[in-house]
Amino acid sequence: MSKLTVEPELFSDIQILITQAKQQAAVAVNASLTMLYWQIGQRIHQAVLKGERAEYGKQVIANLSAQLTSELGKGWGKRNLQYMVQFYEIFPEQQIVHALRAKLSWTHFKQIIHLKDPLQREFYAQMCAVEGWSARTLDDRINSMLFERTALSKKPEELIKMELKKLATQHPVSEALLLKDPYVLDFLGLNDHYLEKDLEDAILRELEQFLLELGAGFSFIARQKRIQLDGDDFYIDLLFYNRQLKRLVAIDLKLGKFKPHYKGQMELYLRWLDKYERQVGEQAPLGIILCAQKNQEQIELLEMDDAGIHVAEYLAVLPKREILHQRLQDAINSAKSRYNPALLGSSDPECSQSGLDSKK
């Protein structure tokens, strides 16, 4: 009797159903474990720590760990129990953990609870949930000091909280969360002497890495995008589109320091793109000028942000972590000290975006 052959379509459909069921089961198990660890942390904290008796608490955790390990096996070591207590102390509100547990694994949470700044923790937790970062990706983002490099980190605390609250309630990612300064381009492998064309060539060779550094939702459109005006030719170095912002993004690459005339050049590109390339439902195009060095006072006087232009430095060689950290903290402190207090009266950062409405 001949063996019947299973139709490929039937086999494929069943295989997909099994895979999906396994993935759903894994997510459910992860969510349950995360909630369990939070509850264990809460119970230990309430029973023996309560913010006091730290030495006594350590001894209780050690004894509890020994008993649990004896009865239940591995996974209940002292360090793990301490993580659970810290987890509860960092995230004391159960509804927040409940909302994040389906997207973040226990490994994610362990990485986040080590961060000292509450705004950092919330930023990485929400970005993990929205963008689906793996634990390894989260580690890379933290090590590259992503939060400190975002435009968001340069804003006052009230506006940062407001932006993160919007992100947590499924609002789209804003440009403040995506735009960075500086951009780390050490993966390009550039030597000490290179031209703008060399920089552009290197970016195109390492486009995948460059897109990761730009952030979520970027798609490459063109290199040296040609613009014709009154018989003259102009060229946009790199043109991208961001799905989350729904905006064309023009990038101009510059060696050396920022110069004031770069603004007029970028404004010309943006107005041309707005007139000839912008589609219905899209926001006005955004410009990014990448320079080896910024002149902050000139950039402020030129009101670049109001023109829809973001000026940022790029780092072809990554400095030592402590040097970069100090540099970023200085930039954050300086930006916040210059921030206009009157802007805090607006409860919605989008109020300043009135000129970026969807095209009628």
Coordinates of C-alpha atoms in Angstrom, one line a residue:
M1 CA 0.0 0.0 0.0
S2 CA 1.5 3.3 -1.1
K3 CA 2.2 6.0 1.4
L4 CA 0.0 9.1 1.1
T5 CA 1.9 12.4 0.6
V6 CA 0.8 15.3 2.8
E7 CA 0.0 18.4 0.8
P8 CA 2.7 21.1 1.4
E9 CA 0.0 23.7 2.1
L10 CA -1.6 21.6 4.8
F11 CA 1.8 20.8 6.4
S12 CA 2.8 24.5 6.3
D13 CA -0.5 25.7 7.9
I14 CA -0.2 23.2 10.7
Q15 CA 3.4 24.1 11.3
I16 CA 2.5 27.8 11.6
L17 CA -0.3 27.0 14.0
I18 CA 2.1 25.0 16.2
T19 CA 4.8 27.7 16.1
Q20 CA 2.3 30.4 17.0
A21 CA 0.9 28.4 19.9
K22 CA 4.4 27.8 21.3
Q23 CA 5.2 31.5 21.0
Q24 CA 2.0 32.5 22.8
A25 CA 2.7 29.9 25.5
A26 CA 6.2 31.3 26.0
V27 CA 4.8 34.8 26.3
A28 CA 2.2 33.7 28.8
V29 CA 4.9 31.8 30.9
N30 CA 7.2 34.8 30.8
A31 CA 4.4 37.1 31.9
S32 CA 3.4 34.8 34.8
L33 CA 7.0 34.4 36.0
T34 CA 7.6 38.2 35.9
M35 CA 4.5 38.8 38.0
L36 CA 5.5 36.0 40.4
Y37 CA 9.0 37.5 40.9
W38 CA 7.4 40.9 41.6
Q39 CA 5.0 39.3 44.2
I40 CA 7.9 37.5 45.8
G41 CA 9.9 40.7 46.0
Q42 CA 6.9 42.5 47.5
R43 CA 6.3 39.8 50.1
I44 CA 10.0 39.7 51.2
H45 CA 10.1 43.5 51.3
Q46 CA 7.0 43.8 53.4
A47 CA 7.9 41.0 55.8
V48 CA 11.5 41.7 56.7
L49 CA 12.9 44.8 55.0
K50 CA 10.3 47.6 55.1
G51 CA 13.1 50.1 54.3
E52 CA 14.9 49.2 57.6
R53 CA 16.8 46.3 59.2
A54 CA 19.0 45.8 56.1
E55 CA 21.4 43.4 57.8
Y56 CA 18.6 41.3 59.3
G57 CA 16.9 41.3 55.8
K58 CA 20.1 40.0 54.2
Q59 CA 20.2 37.1 56.7
V60 CA 16.5 36.3 56.1
I61 CA 17.1 36.3 52.3
A62 CA 20.0 33.9 52.7
N63 CA 18.0 31.5 54.9
L64 CA 15.0 31.7 52.6
S65 CA 17.2 31.0 49.6
A66 CA 18.6 27.9 51.2
Q67 CA 15.2 26.6 52.1
L68 CA 13.7 27.3 48.7
T69 CA 16.7 25.8 46.9
S70 CA 16.4 22.7 49.1
E71 CA 12.7 22.2 48.4
L72 CA 12.4 23.5 44.8
G73 CA 15.8 23.3 43.2
K74 CA 17.8 25.9 41.3
G75 CA 16.6 29.5 40.5
W76 CA 16.1 30.7 44.1
G77 CA 19.6 31.9 45.0
K78 CA 20.3 34.9 47.2
R79 CA 21.1 37.1 44.3
N80 CA 17.9 36.2 42.5
L81 CA 15.8 36.9 45.6
Q82 CA 17.6 40.2 46.0
Y83 CA 16.8 41.1 42.4
M84 CA 13.1 40.3 43.1
V85 CA 13.1 42.7 46.1
Q86 CA 14.9 45.4 44.1
F87 CA 12.3 44.8 41.3
Y88 CA 9.5 45.5 43.6
E89 CA 11.2 48.6 45.1
I90 CA 11.9 50.0 41.7
F91 CA 8.5 49.2 40.3
P92 CA 6.1 49.3 43.3
E93 CA 3.0 49.9 41.2
Q94 CA 1.6 46.6 40.1
Q95 CA -0.4 48.0 37.2
I96 CA 2.9 49.2 35.6
V97 CA 4.5 45.8 35.8
H98 CA 1.2 44.2 34.6
A99 CA 1.3 46.4 31.5
L100 CA 4.9 45.7 30.7
R101 CA 5.2 42.0 31.5
A102 CA 4.0 40.7 28.1
K103 CA 6.7 42.7 26.3
L104 CA 9.6 42.6 28.7
S105 CA 11.3 39.5 30.0
W106 CA 12.8 39.0 33.5
T107 CA 16.2 39.6 31.9
H108 CA 15.0 43.0 30.6
F109 CA 13.8 44.0 34.0
K110 CA 17.1 43.0 35.7
Q111 CA 19.0 45.2 33.2
I112 CA 16.6 48.2 33.8
I113 CA 16.5 48.1 37.6
H114 CA 20.3 48.7 37.8
L115 CA 19.8 52.1 36.2
K116 CA 19.9 54.9 38.8
D117 CA 17.8 57.6 37.1
P118 CA 14.0 56.9 37.2
L119 CA 13.5 58.7 33.8
Q120 CA 16.2 56.4 32.3
R121 CA 14.4 53.4 33.6
E122 CA 11.1 54.5 32.2
F123 CA 12.6 55.4 28.9
Y124 CA 14.2 52.0 28.3
A125 CA 11.2 50.1 29.6
Q126 CA 8.8 51.9 27.3
M127 CA 11.1 51.8 24.3
C128 CA 11.6 48.0 24.9
A129 CA 7.8 47.6 24.9
V130 CA 7.2 49.7 21.8
E131 CA 10.1 48.5 19.7
G132 CA 10.3 44.9 20.9
W133 CA 14.0 45.1 21.8
S134 CA 15.7 41.8 22.8
A135 CA 17.6 41.7 26.0
R136 CA 20.8 42.0 24.0
T137 CA 19.6 45.0 22.1
L138 CA 18.6 46.7 25.4
D139 CA 22.0 46.1 26.7
D140 CA 23.6 47.6 23.6
R141 CA 21.3 50.6 23.8
I142 CA 22.1 51.2 27.5
N143 CA 25.9 50.8 26.9
S144 CA 25.7 53.3 24.0
M145 CA 24.0 55.8 26.4
L146 CA 21.0 56.1 24.0
F147 CA 18.8 58.0 26.5
E148 CA 21.5 60.6 27.1
R149 CA 21.9 61.1 23.4
T150 CA 18.2 61.6 22.6
A151 CA 16.8 65.1 22.1
L152 CA 14.3 64.1 24.9
S153 CA 17.0 64.0 27.5
K154 CA 17.8 67.6 26.9
K155 CA 14.3 68.7 28.0
P156 CA 13.1 69.6 31.5
E157 CA 11.9 66.7 33.6
E158 CA 8.3 67.7 33.3
L159 CA 8.3 67.4 29.5
I160 CA 10.3 64.1 29.6
K161 CA 7.6 62.6 31.9
M162 CA 4.9 63.9 29.6
E163 CA 6.5 62.4 26.5
L164 CA 7.1 59.0 28.2
K165 CA 3.5 59.0 29.5
K166 CA 2.3 59.4 25.9
L167 CA 4.5 56.6 24.7
A168 CA 3.1 54.3 27.4
T169 CA -0.4 55.0 26.2
Q170 CA 0.4 53.8 22.7
H171 CA 0.9 57.3 21.2
P172 CA 3.4 57.3 18.3
V173 CA 7.0 57.8 18.9
S174 CA 7.9 61.5 18.7
E175 CA 11.0 63.0 17.0
A176 CA 12.4 63.9 20.5
L177 CA 12.7 60.2 21.2
L178 CA 14.3 59.4 17.8
L179 CA 16.7 62.3 17.2
K180 CA 20.1 62.0 18.8
D181 CA 23.2 64.0 19.5
P182 CA 25.8 62.8 19.0
Y183 CA 25.4 59.9 16.5
V184 CA 27.9 57.1 17.1
L185 CA 29.4 56.1 13.7
D186 CA 32.4 54.2 14.9
F187 CA 31.3 51.1 13.0
L188 CA 32.2 52.9 9.7
G189 CA 35.9 52.3 10.3
L190 CA 37.0 55.7 9.1
N191 CA 40.7 56.8 9.5
D192 CA 41.9 60.2 10.6
H193 CA 41.7 61.7 7.1
Y194 CA 38.6 61.4 5.0
L195 CA 36.4 63.4 2.7
E196 CA 32.6 63.9 2.8
K197 CA 32.3 61.4 0.0
D198 CA 34.3 58.8 2.0
L199 CA 31.8 59.3 4.9
E200 CA 28.9 58.9 2.6
D201 CA 30.4 55.8 0.9
A202 CA 31.0 54.3 4.3
I203 CA 27.5 54.9 5.5
L204 CA 26.1 53.2 2.3
R205 CA 28.4 50.2 2.9
E206 CA 27.2 49.9 6.5
L207 CA 23.6 51.0 5.8
E208 CA 22.1 48.4 8.1
Q209 CA 24.2 49.6 11.1
F210 CA 23.5 53.2 10.2
L211 CA 19.7 52.6 10.2
L212 CA 20.0 51.0 13.6
E213 CA 21.8 54.0 14.9
L214 CA 19.2 56.4 13.3
G215 CA 16.5 54.6 15.2
A216 CA 13.2 52.8 14.6
G217 CA 11.2 53.3 11.5
F218 CA 13.8 54.6 9.1
S219 CA 13.9 53.5 5.5
F220 CA 16.6 54.5 2.9
I221 CA 15.3 56.3 -0.2
A222 CA 18.1 57.9 -2.1
R223 CA 21.7 59.0 -2.2
Q224 CA 22.6 62.3 -3.8
K225 CA 19.0 63.1 -4.4
R226 CA 19.0 65.6 -7.3
I227 CA 17.1 68.9 -7.1
Q228 CA 16.8 71.3 -10.0
L229 CA 16.0 74.9 -9.4
D230 CA 16.2 77.7 -12.0
G231 CA 18.6 75.5 -14.1
D232 CA 20.9 74.8 -11.1
D233 CA 21.5 71.4 -9.7
F234 CA 21.6 70.7 -5.9
Y235 CA 22.0 67.3 -4.2
I236 CA 20.8 66.0 -0.9
D237 CA 23.4 63.7 0.5
L238 CA 21.1 61.1 1.9
L239 CA 17.3 60.9 1.9
F240 CA 15.3 58.7 4.3
Y241 CA 11.6 58.2 5.3
N242 CA 10.5 57.5 8.8
R243 CA 7.3 55.5 9.1
Q244 CA 6.7 56.4 12.8
L245 CA 7.1 60.2 12.2
K246 CA 5.5 60.0 8.7
R247 CA 8.2 62.4 7.5
L248 CA 10.9 62.5 4.8
V249 CA 14.2 63.0 6.5
A250 CA 17.0 64.7 4.6
I251 CA 20.6 64.2 5.9
D252 CA 23.4 66.6 5.0
L253 CA 27.0 65.4 5.9
K254 CA 29.5 68.0 6.8
L255 CA 33.2 67.7 7.9
G256 CA 34.5 70.1 10.5
K257 CA 32.4 72.6 12.5
F258 CA 28.9 73.7 11.8
K259 CA 28.6 76.9 9.7
P260 CA 25.6 79.3 9.7
H261 CA 25.0 79.0 5.9
Y262 CA 24.3 75.3 6.3
K263 CA 20.8 76.3 7.6
G264 CA 19.9 78.1 4.3
Q265 CA 21.0 75.1 2.3
M266 CA 19.0 72.7 4.3
E267 CA 15.9 75.0 4.3
L268 CA 16.1 74.9 0.5
Y269 CA 16.1 71.1 0.5
L270 CA 13.2 70.9 2.9
R271 CA 11.0 73.4 1.0
W272 CA 11.7 71.6 -2.3
L273 CA 10.8 68.2 -0.7
D274 CA 7.7 69.7 0.9
K275 CA 6.5 71.0 -2.5
Y276 CA 7.4 68.1 -4.8
E277 CA 7.8 65.0 -2.7
R278 CA 5.6 65.2 0.3
Q279 CA 2.5 62.9 0.1
V280 CA -1.0 63.5 1.5
G281 CA -1.1 62.6 5.2
E282 CA 2.7 63.1 5.8
Q283 CA 4.3 65.6 8.1
A284 CA 6.6 68.3 6.8
P285 CA 10.1 67.0 5.9
L286 CA 12.8 67.0 8.6
G287 CA 16.4 67.9 8.1
I288 CA 19.4 66.5 10.0
I289 CA 22.8 68.2 9.6
L290 CA 25.6 65.9 10.8
C291 CA 28.8 67.7 11.6
A292 CA 32.1 66.7 13.2
Q293 CA 31.6 69.6 15.7
K294 CA 28.7 71.9 16.7
N295 CA 28.6 75.6 17.5
Q296 CA 25.8 75.6 20.1
E297 CA 25.4 79.3 20.4
Q298 CA 25.1 79.8 16.6
I299 CA 22.6 77.0 16.4
E300 CA 20.4 78.5 19.1
L301 CA 20.5 82.0 17.6
L302 CA 19.6 80.6 14.2
E303 CA 16.5 78.8 15.8
M304 CA 17.2 75.6 13.9
D305 CA 14.5 73.6 15.7
D306 CA 11.9 76.0 14.6
A307 CA 12.9 75.5 11.0
G308 CA 12.5 71.7 11.3
I309 CA 16.3 71.2 11.3
H310 CA 18.2 69.1 13.8
V311 CA 22.0 69.7 14.1
A312 CA 24.0 66.9 15.6
E313 CA 27.6 65.8 15.9
Y314 CA 28.8 62.4 14.7
L315 CA 31.5 60.4 16.4
A316 CA 33.7 58.5 13.9
V317 CA 35.8 57.2 16.8
L318 CA 34.1 56.4 20.1
P319 CA 35.9 58.0 23.1
K320 CA 36.3 56.3 26.4
R321 CA 33.0 55.7 28.2
E322 CA 33.7 58.0 31.1
I323 CA 34.7 60.8 28.7
L324 CA 31.5 60.4 26.6
H325 CA 29.4 60.1 29.8
Q326 CA 30.7 63.4 31.2
R327 CA 30.4 65.1 27.8
L328 CA 26.7 64.0 27.5
Q329 CA 25.9 65.1 31.1
D330 CA 27.5 68.5 30.4
A331 CA 25.4 68.8 27.3
I332 CA 22.2 67.8 29.1
N333 CA 22.8 70.2 32.0
S334 CA 23.7 73.0 29.6
A335 CA 20.5 72.4 27.4
K336 CA 18.2 72.4 30.4
S337 CA 19.7 75.5 31.9
R338 CA 18.9 77.3 28.6
Y339 CA 15.4 75.9 28.2
N340 CA 12.7 78.5 28.0
P341 CA 10.5 78.1 31.2
A342 CA 7.5 79.6 29.3
L343 CA 7.4 76.4 27.2
L344 CA 6.5 74.4 30.3
G345 CA 3.1 76.1 30.4
S346 CA 2.1 74.1 27.4
S347 CA 0.9 70.6 28.4
D348 CA 1.3 69.3 24.9
P349 CA 4.7 69.4 23.1
E350 CA 2.8 69.1 19.9
C351 CA 1.5 72.7 20.4
S352 CA 4.9 73.8 18.9
Q353 CA 4.2 71.7 15.8
S354 CA 1.5 73.7 14.4
G355 CA 3.5 74.3 11.3
L356 CA 3.8 70.6 10.7
D357 CA 0.2 69.7 10.1
S358 CA -0.7 67.0 7.5
K359 CA -0.8 68.3 4.0
K360 CA -4.3 69.2 3.0

